[in-house]
Each structure stands twice: as structure tokens, then as C-alpha cells.
Amino acid sequence: RRVHGGIFVLLNYFMWKLDELQFVNTTLKSLPIDPIEETYTRSVSNACFSLVSPTPLKNPRLVCFSVSALELLGLDSSETQRPDFAEYMCGNRVMKGARPAAHCYCGHQFGYFSGQLGDGATMYLGECINQKGERWECQFKGAGKTPYSRSADGRKVLRSSVREFLCSEINFFLGIPTTRCGSIVTSDSRVVRDIYYNGNNINERCTVILRIAETFLRFGSFEIFKETDPITGRAGPSAGNSQLLKQMLDFTCKTFYPSIFEGASSSQERWSAMYKEIVTRTAKLVAKWQCFGFCHGVLNTDNMSITGVTIDYGPFGYMEYFDRDFICNGSDGSGRYSYKAQPEMCRWNCEKLGEAFSLVLPSENWKPHLDSFNKIFENEYYDIMRRKLGLAEQHQSDNVLIDSLFDVMEKTKADFTQTFRILCDFEIKNKNKIIEKILNNCASSEVLISLLKTKISFIKPNIPEQPLMQLLMLSTQNPQLLAVQFGASDPQSIIQELEEEANKWKERKKLLKKIEEIKQENVEERKNKNKELWIEWFNIYINRLENEKIINEKRLNEMKKINPRIVLRNWIAQKVIDSVEKGENDLIKSTLELFQNPFSDSNLNNSLENPEEKDIISKEIEEPASANTACIGVT
């Protein structure tokens, strides 16, 4: 037996029924609760949670479930066959021992402090202790309004729910730290959504997913103590409450970093060491994202986990054709959260977390740990990339080899996932064959143009170009007059915004010019040029492999263990969504099964890895309104 929170857990392995789940609800018992129980929108001061009740759904029904995720709670998968299982998994019935609540947090969104945000569409249910003595928190997403819903309805729809369900599960099986999804339940209840933000509203099915994680505390959880921000004029609802911050820090450290809590001799040492570990985990997490071509899309501080896992799946995207400037969020016209920007943005978020700690932890106790972020990221990134290339030993030239590979991939617009999987079959004797396979998986001219048009659709200047030029001229001639016109005390912030607008117009023109160049290209010449680039890179790669002591067969087998055959591409997600919306659940189940073995060559569903179909989908997204259909309008 093992004692955990007063509960004796039998270690012999058996699974529980729904009403036997061992809820302990440590977080809710350890942190203050809002005394007001109504769900009207309000500012919640000096509390971390507000008690709530799920809003019932009409005719809920189970779409899909993950056995391995439900096992984290100790739940017997046969319970999914219960007639009332969907009722429990959407909140129509509350599981015995669960205590629904919504978490209060703040956040920096797109670089600006937004004040109170909170769980507007998610609900904490509690923490379960499973048969192994492990503690897992579970929550609903899409179960109705909370005090933090603001003007929203607290609901999620089938599209976004399917995407999060599938992506959290494949990320887990790829080895990327992530929250999990135990189930997805849809219903006959409807909400109005404007998918493409163009005024064409549709009624969509309300859907609830069961999320599972060690905790859903995030960087923004500690920003509720922030004093008034000088730029936005907003403050956290518990601004300056240092006692509550200390309580949260100790709870977080004791619960999720117990070795640090027990080993530290003082609070300052404890919090500093915990911050160091959070920075380390975050740096390693984003390194893994980069190595698998995953783009989160909304790296605000409220979407960063305090335990270093992927959290809050919104407009994410797996990169298809390699592009360092890849953007998966249609609202991110500036590219703040682009693929190449992710490491720097995660570091920036860690800095904001340190600033949140500064109310009780002097900066000299956390800033040195922040300074180590880039080195930790680089070590993790290049270690994984060496494995992806089958390099068992570390050589001084490896970083250059890896960087040059991505240079060639970008110039030739090679498919990210397929390129690395094709390399798993590379031997010196079949070099030409491998190069030809890679070239066949590079973007065609038509696809390149559609991708560029999608990029252009994301860049949305707020000021027409001609008036913008006039304002920029005024900013150089009479900046004070410019400030007066905009009602600002300092012209510099206005000038910065104008320059950002000018950069949007510049980027649009650059992309339009690129489209015209592609239209004029000779396809055969382009392919020959791409082939030369790949031959040059493979010659360097071959020289590097000659320094390896590992035998060829073992090298290729090891590469197949880290280079997946399949990831959640947007067109795959859309195909599954279309199927589920028709009431057909077989495809989502088979896709989940496929994603649970992403490195395997067996049991592949050809319809989900057919390059020709992928190209067809790419051609269909030429119009901006339908670009990236699985990423836009993810609510």
C-alpha cells in the first residue's frame, strides 16, 4: 500500500468504476475560493477559484475516447459502454467526489497585459489518485459559462474539440509533453459561430472534452498579483497580495516539485529552484516542438503550463512544407508566434513569470536562470536533431549540418515530416532514389502559390497604405503633433504601431512579388535546381556518416523511432471533422489508433497519408476566407 493524501492505494493493478474514482481535490482545498457562487461576469479578487456548475447539454453522446488517457484516472475503459457515460463526461451528471470550479488567472496576450482572463470555457473537476498513487487533475472544456466567460457562452464546438482531442493524443505518443484528452462528447445543443469571421454565422453542436494533466496551473496564474501595467493600464484582480502569492508558490512547489520543496532551506531558495526547473522544462518543450514541426499558435502567458507541458490547443498547426516563417494562427498577422519565433516567445513568457514572482522573489534570484534558457534550448534541440539524422556521436560540425538541412528544406519547400521519414531509408547506394523521393514531396508551384496566398490572408493592416504613409511622414516632421492627434502622451508608442503597420504592407508586397516570380518559373529548371541543392547536402551528410561507428541497420532503425510517419496535418483534421459532423465516428477512432503508433510502418490508413489528396486540399484553400480551414475559427 502507498499513502497519498490520507487515501490508501492498493498497488495491485485493477481499474475503477466511475463512482469509485478517488477524487482528492488538493488544489481546491489548498487555494482560496471566491465566496460568490453565482456565475455572472465579474472581477474576482484575492481568490484562485470560483465554484461553478456545468450547463446541461441536450442528448449528449460519446464520439470517441482514449483508453490510455482514461487509465491515468484509474478508470476502467469498459465504463465507456455505460448508457450514462456521456452524461458524466459532459457535466450533465457530476462524478462522485468532483467539485467543479473555474480558475482565475491573467495573461500577456500578444505582448500586452490583458488583466483578468480566467477559465471562460473550462472547469476544474478535481484531482484523482490512480492505482499507482499518481495524482491527475481533470477538467471539462466547453461545459458552460463561468465568472470568467466575459461575453462568451462558455461552449466549444465539434471542430475545435476534435482537433484538441487528436492533437493532444498524437503529441503524447510522439513524446512531446502535453495535457491529455480522455473523451469527447457532442450533443444536440447548438451555438452560433462565425467560422471565418466574415459574418456568415452557422449553428454548431456544443461539444465537451475531458482534459487530463498533472495540473492546469499556468504562468498567468501568478499574474493575478500584477500591479497596474503602464502600457495597458490594467492590473491583476489580486494586485499586490504578496501573502497569497507566497501561498501559491509554496503549494505549487510542494505539489509539483516535491524534491525541490523538501531540499530547499528557505522560501527564497525553494522558489528560485522551482523557477529554474520551469525554465528548463519550457526550453526543452519548445525544442521538441521545433523538432517535430509543431506550431502552438497562441503563446500567451496564460497558455504556458507551470509544469512545462503543451497546454491549451487552439489554432495550432503541424508544418507541412518547411518554412521558418510558418504561421498557423489567422489572427497573428505580425508573426509574433510563428514557428521560428516560438523559442524566443517562450523565453519572453518565462521572463514575465519571473516578473510575477518578483513581488516576493528579488530578480537576482531568478534572472540568472532565465539567462540559461537559450543554451538549454539549443542543447535539447540539437540532441534531438542528431537522433533524427541517425548521428549517435556529437561532432563540432553537427549544428552546421543540421542548420544547412533546414536551409535546403526551406529553399526547396520540402515536406517537414516526410523528409525526415524518407531519410530513415537512406543508404549511400540509394542516394539518388532518396533524393527523388524528397523532391516528389516538395511543394508544387500551385501549392506554393496557395500557401503564399494563405500567408497574405493572415496579414491584415489596420490602416490603409496611403494614410499610413502620411502619418509616418508626420512622425518624422512633427512627432508631438502626431501624439496630440492620437491622444497619447508619448509619440514613441504611436510611431512603433505605425512602423508595425508599414511592415505589414511591406510583407504583403513581398509575398505578392514572390507569387508572380513562381508563376514565371520554369518547373523543370526549378526541380533541377532543387536537386542540385539536395545532392550538395547529401554529400556533406555522407561524409559525416562515415565518422559514425554505429552499423547502418541499427542507425536506420533508431531513426524510425523518432521520425514519425504521420502527424495531425490540417487536411487530416478537416477530414475527420467532416466525418464526425455527419455522425460517423469510425474515422476518428481509426485515426486515434493510427496516432497511437505514429512511428510504425504497419496499419497505415492510406487515405490519411496520400500526398495527392494533401495537394488537392492545398489547392482548395486559395481563397483567403477558407485558408487553413482547420485553424481559423477554432472556438
XYZ file of C-alpha atoms in Angstrom:
635
model
C 0.000 0.000 0.000
C 1.012 3.624 -0.529
C -0.413 6.519 1.451
C -1.393 9.568 -0.636
C -3.346 12.404 0.997
C -4.874 10.068 3.574
C -6.034 7.534 0.974
C -4.591 4.032 0.953
C -3.960 2.977 -2.612
C -3.692 -0.720 -3.392
C -0.825 -1.237 -5.784
C -2.145 -4.402 -7.358
C -3.432 -3.283 -10.755
C -7.208 -3.085 -11.093
C -9.364 -0.351 -12.634
C -12.201 1.563 -11.060
C -15.787 2.266 -11.984
C -16.923 5.867 -12.415
C -18.353 6.130 -8.901
C -15.150 4.649 -7.456
C -12.773 7.328 -8.766
C -10.618 8.668 -5.940
C -11.106 12.453 -6.027
C -8.906 14.350 -3.545
C -9.207 17.893 -4.974
C -5.950 19.062 -3.409
C -5.770 22.308 -5.375
C -9.227 23.484 -4.376
C -8.545 22.634 -0.736
C -5.209 24.468 -0.745
C -6.010 27.734 -2.510
C -8.706 30.350 -1.694
C -12.145 30.125 -3.292
C -14.285 33.065 -4.381
C -17.108 33.430 -1.802
C -19.623 34.386 -4.521
C -21.157 31.310 -6.171
C -23.128 32.969 -8.989
C -21.609 32.780 -12.479
C -22.149 36.363 -13.604
C -19.101 38.060 -15.123
C -17.032 39.896 -12.538
C -13.561 40.652 -11.269
C -12.553 38.024 -8.706
C -10.183 39.403 -6.075
C -7.978 37.505 -3.618
C -9.180 34.106 -4.794
C -7.829 31.478 -7.187
C -11.055 29.609 -7.999
C -14.796 30.200 -8.312
C -17.247 27.349 -7.783
C -19.400 26.667 -10.862
C -21.881 24.164 -12.265
C -21.779 22.689 -15.791
C -24.628 23.774 -18.065
C -26.568 20.682 -19.264
C -26.473 19.558 -22.900
C -29.320 18.089 -24.947
C -28.918 14.434 -25.878
C -25.151 14.103 -25.200
C -23.403 11.210 -26.929
C -19.872 9.855 -26.904
C -17.823 10.457 -30.042
C -14.506 8.915 -29.028
C -12.314 8.171 -26.006
C -8.667 7.430 -25.253
C -8.131 4.306 -23.178
C -4.598 5.285 -22.139
C -5.711 8.771 -21.077
C -8.642 7.476 -19.014
C -6.311 4.977 -17.346
C -4.438 7.928 -15.828
C -7.506 8.455 -13.647
C -7.659 4.748 -12.845
C -10.887 4.397 -14.856
C -11.865 1.071 -16.375
C -12.361 1.602 -20.128
C -15.409 -0.693 -20.025
C -17.164 2.184 -18.226
C -17.368 3.959 -21.595
C -20.075 1.451 -22.537
C -22.371 2.679 -19.752
C -25.566 4.294 -21.098
C -24.917 7.292 -18.855
C -21.185 7.668 -19.569
C -21.702 10.642 -21.908
C -23.864 12.307 -19.239
C -20.934 12.199 -16.823
C -18.363 13.236 -19.442
C -20.201 16.456 -20.350
C -21.288 17.557 -16.890
C -24.990 16.689 -17.085
C -24.185 14.481 -14.122
C -21.309 15.286 -11.789
C -18.969 12.434 -10.864
C -18.941 11.438 -7.219
C -16.276 13.446 -5.391
C -15.803 16.029 -8.165
C -16.206 19.719 -7.326
C -16.464 21.879 -10.494
C -14.666 25.216 -10.325
C -13.206 27.826 -12.673
C -9.651 29.111 -12.239
C -8.814 32.825 -12.047
C -5.719 33.886 -13.986
C -4.372 36.776 -16.033
C -2.137 36.936 -19.086
C 0.020 38.820 -21.518
C -1.702 38.376 -24.881
C 0.314 39.197 -27.994
C 2.762 41.092 -25.792
C 0.283 43.201 -23.821
C -1.060 42.612 -20.320
C -4.788 41.898 -20.577
C -5.733 41.800 -16.897
C -8.115 39.125 -15.629
C -8.884 36.294 -18.072
C -9.624 33.010 -16.295
C -11.372 29.768 -17.254
C -14.053 31.151 -19.530
C -14.866 27.784 -21.116
C -13.138 25.229 -18.892
C -13.989 23.793 -15.495
C -11.761 22.124 -12.941
C -13.370 18.892 -11.704
C -10.756 17.787 -9.201
C -7.713 15.562 -8.894
C -7.870 11.782 -8.944
C -5.397 9.397 -7.346
C -4.984 6.315 -9.517
C -3.945 2.771 -8.589
C -0.249 3.683 -8.894
C -0.598 6.533 -6.415
C -0.313 9.148 -9.181
C -2.296 12.362 -8.915
C -4.034 13.675 -12.073
C -6.242 16.725 -12.443
C -9.193 16.566 -14.814
C -11.301 19.338 -16.278
C -14.060 19.917 -18.824
C -13.636 22.198 -21.784
C -16.875 23.573 -23.204
C -19.199 22.836 -20.263
C -20.753 26.297 -19.998
C -20.419 29.785 -18.558
C -18.246 30.810 -15.637
C -17.486 34.185 -13.997
C -14.609 34.439 -16.492
C -16.592 33.877 -19.692
C -16.987 37.629 -20.282
C -19.276 37.998 -23.343
C -18.748 34.389 -24.492
C -21.045 31.416 -23.910
C -18.561 29.020 -22.316
C -19.120 26.487 -25.086
C -16.845 24.728 -27.565
C -17.883 23.150 -30.836
C -17.158 19.868 -32.553
C -14.426 21.263 -34.838
C -12.130 22.607 -32.151
C -12.836 19.684 -29.835
C -11.859 17.077 -32.426
C -8.657 18.964 -33.156
C -7.604 19.177 -29.496
C -8.571 15.567 -28.816
C -6.456 14.238 -31.682
C -3.505 16.600 -31.298
C -3.035 16.142 -27.572
C -3.026 12.388 -28.084
C -0.578 12.288 -31.018
C 1.719 14.724 -29.231
C 1.797 12.372 -26.257
C 2.710 9.407 -28.424
C 5.352 11.473 -30.246
C 6.995 12.085 -26.877
C 6.037 15.767 -26.602
C 4.968 16.672 -23.026
C 1.270 17.522 -23.191
C -2.086 17.564 -21.493
C -4.256 14.583 -22.458
C -7.833 14.132 -23.663
C -9.881 11.330 -22.159
C -13.122 11.713 -24.102
C -15.113 13.840 -26.498
C -18.889 14.188 -26.146
C -21.118 16.077 -28.577
C -24.827 16.934 -28.359
C -27.930 18.391 -29.974
C -27.403 21.715 -28.181
C -26.273 24.402 -30.605
C -24.307 27.642 -30.524
C -23.794 30.254 -33.234
C -20.282 30.576 -34.641
C -18.741 32.712 -37.387
C -16.032 30.299 -38.590
C -14.171 32.676 -40.884
C -15.132 35.932 -39.146
C -16.895 37.115 -42.300
C -20.460 37.447 -40.997
C -21.630 34.013 -42.189
C -22.869 32.548 -38.919
C -23.734 28.867 -38.566
C -25.235 26.781 -35.763
C -22.768 24.211 -34.456
C -23.018 21.368 -31.981
C -21.930 22.053 -28.413
C -19.161 19.620 -27.524
C -17.232 18.871 -24.324
C -13.841 17.233 -23.935
C -12.352 15.774 -20.761
C -8.835 17.130 -20.300
C -6.281 15.471 -18.029
C -2.973 16.847 -16.739
C -0.764 16.930 -13.678
C -2.108 20.467 -13.243
C -3.672 23.221 -15.297
C -1.928 25.995 -13.380
C -0.163 28.290 -15.830
C 2.169 31.285 -15.937
C -0.870 33.560 -15.934
C -1.995 32.037 -12.617
C 0.755 34.089 -10.965
C -0.043 37.280 -12.854
C -3.212 37.975 -10.860
C -0.918 39.838 -8.444
C 0.442 42.241 -11.063
C 0.210 45.959 -10.319
C -1.217 48.364 -12.914
C 0.526 47.886 -16.250
C 1.973 51.172 -17.589
C 1.002 50.379 -21.191
C -2.482 48.871 -20.923
C -3.499 50.451 -17.620
C -4.754 47.082 -16.373
C -3.927 45.323 -13.118
C -4.419 41.833 -11.762
C -7.533 41.315 -9.615
C -5.343 40.477 -6.605
C -2.694 43.122 -7.282
C -0.034 43.336 -4.578
C -1.330 40.417 -2.487
C 2.091 39.026 -1.591
C 0.737 36.625 1.050
C -1.483 34.844 -1.464
C 1.403 34.733 -3.959
C 3.601 33.065 -1.321
C 0.797 30.581 -0.632
C 0.502 29.736 -4.345
C 4.256 29.394 -4.787
C 4.581 27.027 -1.824
C 1.584 24.972 -2.932
C 2.926 24.682 -6.486
C 6.410 23.733 -5.338
C 5.277 21.237 -2.711
C 2.765 19.559 -5.027
C 4.540 19.508 -8.401
C 8.206 19.919 -7.456
C 8.368 17.995 -4.145
C 12.109 17.250 -4.277
C 12.830 20.975 -4.596
C 10.423 21.787 -1.773
C 11.969 19.240 0.564
C 15.566 20.038 -0.352
C 15.494 23.819 -0.017
C 16.465 25.501 3.230
C 14.419 28.693 2.685
C 11.444 30.004 0.741
C 13.696 32.126 -1.472
C 15.856 29.126 -2.344
C 12.779 26.993 -2.967
C 11.069 29.464 -5.305
C 14.296 30.201 -7.169
C 14.993 26.500 -7.750
C 11.413 25.932 -8.896
C 11.688 28.820 -11.357
C 14.912 27.314 -12.704
C 13.162 23.988 -13.288
C 10.208 25.674 -15.005
C 12.611 27.498 -17.350
C 14.424 24.232 -18.091
C 11.239 22.309 -18.838
C 9.858 25.104 -21.015
C 13.075 25.349 -23.045
C 13.110 21.593 -23.624
C 9.410 21.594 -24.517
C 9.752 24.202 -27.255
C 12.832 22.363 -28.575
C 10.648 19.303 -29.095
C 8.004 21.403 -30.856
C 10.653 22.682 -33.273
C 11.977 19.191 -33.958
C 8.552 17.865 -34.953
C 7.363 20.940 -36.848
C 4.643 21.792 -34.326
C 3.419 25.382 -34.029
C 1.299 26.264 -30.986
C -0.191 29.438 -32.410
C -1.083 31.386 -29.237
C 1.898 31.512 -26.897
C 0.406 33.997 -24.470
C 1.455 33.699 -20.831
C -1.959 32.276 -19.961
C -1.278 29.380 -22.343
C 2.009 28.291 -20.740
C 1.956 25.395 -18.260
C 3.711 25.700 -14.911
C 4.941 22.093 -15.353
C 6.322 22.523 -18.874
C 3.741 20.670 -20.960
C 1.793 21.681 -24.070
C -1.462 23.251 -22.930
C -4.495 24.979 -24.469
C -4.740 23.731 -28.045
C -6.272 26.467 -30.189
C -5.183 27.469 -33.699
C -2.174 25.116 -33.660
C -0.717 23.544 -36.767
C 1.803 20.953 -37.834
C 4.013 22.384 -40.543
C 3.777 20.709 -43.936
C 6.320 22.325 -46.268
C 9.221 23.743 -44.300
C 9.003 27.468 -43.728
C 10.675 29.186 -40.791
C 8.029 31.925 -41.034
C 5.160 29.415 -40.806
C 2.123 30.923 -39.028
C -0.803 28.726 -38.012
C -2.973 31.418 -36.426
C -5.033 33.565 -38.768
C -5.058 36.340 -36.140
C -1.265 36.527 -35.956
C -0.561 38.762 -38.937
C 2.698 40.042 -37.427
C 4.077 36.523 -37.000
C 4.716 37.009 -33.290
C 4.015 33.321 -32.706
C 5.462 31.940 -35.943
C 7.475 28.706 -35.963
C 10.846 30.460 -35.836
C 9.677 32.830 -33.065
C 8.489 30.112 -30.668
C 11.748 29.699 -28.679
C 12.113 33.447 -28.131
C 8.436 33.818 -27.201
C 8.685 31.004 -24.645
C 11.728 32.711 -23.150
C 9.814 36.010 -23.087
C 6.976 34.293 -21.254
C 9.436 32.856 -18.729
C 10.670 36.407 -18.137
C 7.100 37.543 -17.452
C 6.734 34.673 -14.992
C 9.890 35.831 -13.240
C 8.473 39.345 -13.069
C 5.312 37.909 -11.476
C 7.474 36.182 -8.860
C 9.329 39.471 -8.212
C 6.722 40.599 -5.702
C 8.304 38.126 -3.260
C 11.454 36.931 -5.090
C 14.136 39.523 -5.993
C 15.163 39.488 -9.653
C 18.737 38.456 -8.829
C 17.270 35.160 -7.612
C 15.576 34.296 -10.922
C 17.207 36.239 -13.771
C 20.370 34.059 -13.921
C 18.127 31.047 -14.552
C 16.360 32.894 -17.374
C 19.745 33.587 -18.951
C 20.299 29.827 -19.304
C 17.146 29.357 -21.426
C 18.797 29.658 -24.855
C 21.608 27.237 -24.014
C 19.189 24.640 -22.632
C 17.030 25.003 -25.736
C 19.952 24.645 -28.134
C 21.369 21.575 -26.372
C 17.986 19.831 -26.396
C 17.191 20.862 -29.963
C 20.483 19.702 -31.472
C 20.494 16.495 -29.407
C 17.087 15.544 -30.829
C 18.058 16.615 -34.339
C 21.166 14.421 -34.219
C 18.949 11.480 -33.332
C 16.600 12.333 -36.199
C 19.597 12.166 -38.554
C 20.937 8.950 -37.034
C 24.020 10.554 -35.503
C 24.950 8.724 -32.314
C 28.071 10.775 -31.645
C 28.402 14.514 -31.180
C 30.691 16.335 -33.617
C 31.581 20.013 -33.769
C 30.183 20.372 -37.288
C 26.777 18.817 -36.487
C 24.991 22.100 -35.862
C 26.074 23.400 -39.262
C 24.928 20.167 -40.926
C 21.514 20.403 -39.245
C 21.066 24.113 -39.996
C 22.058 23.595 -43.632
C 19.497 20.781 -43.929
C 16.746 23.199 -42.959
C 18.154 25.803 -45.350
C 17.774 23.312 -48.205
C 14.347 22.214 -46.989
C 13.201 25.836 -46.961
C 14.623 26.664 -50.385
C 13.069 23.564 -51.949
C 9.907 23.685 -49.795
C 10.358 20.080 -48.718
C 7.696 18.394 -46.609
C 8.875 18.518 -42.970
C 7.599 15.149 -41.741
C 8.098 13.199 -44.963
C 11.674 14.419 -45.475
C 12.836 13.022 -42.163
C 10.892 9.798 -42.653
C 12.426 9.341 -46.111
C 15.887 9.812 -44.586
C 15.152 6.737 -42.446
C 15.729 4.637 -45.580
C 18.895 6.399 -46.709
C 21.995 4.424 -47.605
C 24.861 5.658 -49.764
C 23.953 3.226 -52.560
C 20.406 4.617 -52.883
C 21.206 8.355 -52.638
C 19.634 9.270 -55.987
C 16.464 7.336 -55.195
C 16.110 9.059 -51.815
C 16.666 12.497 -53.331
C 13.983 11.795 -55.918
C 11.531 10.789 -53.173
C 12.242 14.006 -51.276
C 11.785 16.085 -54.437
C 8.452 14.389 -55.065
C 7.365 15.540 -51.606
C 8.329 19.172 -52.194
C 5.589 21.725 -52.789
C 4.488 22.199 -56.391
C 4.156 25.688 -57.867
C 0.384 25.568 -57.365
C 0.745 24.598 -53.718
C 3.421 27.232 -53.134
C 1.126 29.908 -54.505
C -1.771 28.723 -52.328
C 0.478 28.784 -49.260
C 1.608 32.319 -50.059
C -1.996 33.432 -50.531
C -2.815 31.951 -47.143
C 0.051 33.929 -45.629
C -1.224 37.116 -47.251
C -4.698 36.481 -45.830
C -3.180 36.447 -42.327
C -1.546 39.867 -42.766
C -4.283 42.409 -42.091
C -3.118 46.045 -41.912
C -5.472 48.221 -39.880
C -4.577 51.454 -41.686
C -4.886 51.967 -45.484
C -1.475 52.357 -47.098
C -1.780 55.978 -48.322
C -2.952 57.499 -44.993
C -0.301 55.393 -43.268
C 2.455 56.935 -45.377
C 1.187 60.405 -44.491
C 1.174 59.571 -40.772
C 4.701 58.176 -40.981
C 5.822 61.389 -42.687
C 4.217 63.387 -39.876
C 6.004 61.208 -37.308
C 9.379 62.365 -38.654
C 8.419 66.014 -39.153
C 6.300 66.690 -36.054
C 6.018 63.706 -33.669
C 4.414 65.787 -30.920
C 1.553 66.791 -33.223
C 1.113 63.108 -34.084
C 0.821 62.293 -30.383
C -1.794 65.009 -29.911
C -3.862 63.662 -32.822
C -3.931 60.198 -31.243
C -4.424 61.483 -27.687
C -1.146 59.975 -26.499
C 1.346 61.497 -24.081
C 4.316 59.836 -25.781
C 4.642 59.765 -29.603
C 7.037 56.800 -29.492
C 4.319 54.206 -28.868
C 2.284 55.627 -31.795
C 5.331 55.607 -34.057
C 6.014 51.974 -33.132
C 2.462 50.980 -34.065
C 2.730 52.847 -37.380
C 6.002 51.094 -38.176
C 4.367 47.734 -37.450
C 1.568 48.644 -39.876
C 4.160 49.646 -42.502
C 5.898 46.291 -42.067
C 2.597 44.511 -42.761
C 2.214 46.342 -46.079
C 5.839 45.635 -46.924
C 5.415 41.920 -46.208
C 2.240 41.714 -48.320
C 4.037 43.276 -51.300
C 6.978 40.919 -50.850
C 4.685 37.867 -50.885
C 2.730 39.119 -53.911
C 6.012 39.605 -55.763
C 7.033 36.056 -54.832
C 3.768 34.718 -56.271
C 4.474 36.435 -59.593
C 8.009 35.004 -59.636
C 6.690 31.476 -59.080
C 4.181 31.898 -61.913
C 7.035 32.781 -64.252
C 9.255 29.886 -63.120
C 10.157 27.003 -65.386
C 9.047 23.918 -63.432
C 11.793 21.665 -64.798
C 14.503 24.232 -64.090
C 13.218 24.617 -60.559
C 13.322 20.883 -59.965
C 16.879 20.622 -61.320
C 17.983 23.499 -59.105
C 16.374 21.820 -56.105
C 18.070 18.540 -56.988
C 21.488 20.207 -57.014
C 20.864 21.637 -53.560
C 19.966 18.218 -52.194
C 22.958 16.499 -53.826
C 25.256 19.053 -52.219
C 23.725 18.495 -48.789
C 23.769 14.694 -49.065
C 27.480 14.743 -49.905
C 28.132 16.536 -46.601
C 25.794 14.132 -44.785
C 27.581 11.101 -46.239
C 30.950 12.420 -45.059
C 29.511 12.882 -41.584
C 28.027 9.368 -41.507
C 31.438 7.912 -42.303
C 32.568 9.079 -38.850
C 29.811 7.075 -37.148
C 30.656 3.719 -35.575
C 27.058 2.524 -35.457
C 26.128 -0.053 -38.099
C 23.797 1.089 -40.846
C 20.821 -1.123 -39.991
C 20.816 -0.023 -36.357
C 21.100 3.627 -37.404
C 18.049 3.390 -39.654
C 16.032 1.561 -37.000
C 16.877 4.230 -34.417
C 15.865 6.968 -36.852
C 12.464 5.373 -37.360
C 11.862 5.588 -33.616
C 11.991 9.392 -33.654
C 10.842 10.358 -37.159
C 7.058 9.817 -37.355
C 5.296 8.512 -40.418
C 2.298 10.706 -39.750
C 1.261 13.825 -37.790
C -2.014 15.738 -37.475
C -1.995 17.737 -40.687
C -4.774 20.274 -41.163
C -6.363 18.374 -44.016
C -6.425 15.189 -41.923
C -8.120 17.063 -39.094
C -10.664 18.504 -41.518
C -11.422 15.099 -42.995
C -12.078 13.678 -39.521
C -14.193 16.708 -38.582
C -16.317 16.327 -41.721
C -16.887 12.665 -40.884
C -17.828 13.278 -37.245
C -20.183 16.117 -38.151
C -22.109 13.603 -40.256
C -22.450 11.375 -37.187
C -19.824 8.903 -38.435
C -17.277 8.102 -35.720
C -15.268 5.297 -37.322
C -12.684 7.616 -38.881
C -11.844 9.467 -35.660
C -11.421 6.128 -33.892
C -9.148 4.700 -36.584
C -7.191 7.967 -36.738
C -6.660 7.885 -32.969
C -5.464 4.288 -33.256
C -3.062 5.347 -36.001
C -1.770 8.271 -33.939
C -1.045 5.956 -31.020
C 1.651 4.351 -33.201
C 2.985 7.314 -35.237
C 6.397 5.717 -35.849
C 5.048 2.408 -37.136
C 5.038 1.325 -40.782
C 2.142 -1.054 -40.210
C -1.616 -0.481 -40.062
C -1.422 2.707 -42.091
C -4.579 4.237 -43.464
C -3.524 5.300 -46.969
C -6.301 7.872 -47.167
C -4.597 9.752 -44.322
C -1.125 9.921 -45.843
C -1.921 10.342 -49.521
C 0.193 13.231 -50.866
C -2.129 13.746 -53.816
C -5.085 14.373 -51.527
C -2.962 16.751 -49.479
C -2.215 18.725 -52.659
C -5.911 18.820 -53.562
C -6.740 20.278 -50.161
C -3.972 22.841 -50.574
C -5.448 23.939 -53.899
C -8.838 24.364 -52.285
C -7.570 26.926 -49.759
C -6.541 29.564 -52.281
C -9.291 31.973 -51.219
C -8.364 33.828 -48.002
C -11.785 33.156 -46.476
C -11.171 29.408 -46.499
C -7.463 29.377 -45.781
C -6.281 26.926 -43.149
C -9.805 25.688 -42.562
C -8.839 23.628 -39.547
C -7.082 26.531 -37.850
C -9.372 29.506 -38.265
C -12.407 29.927 -36.046
C -11.318 27.309 -33.556
C -13.840 28.157 -30.846
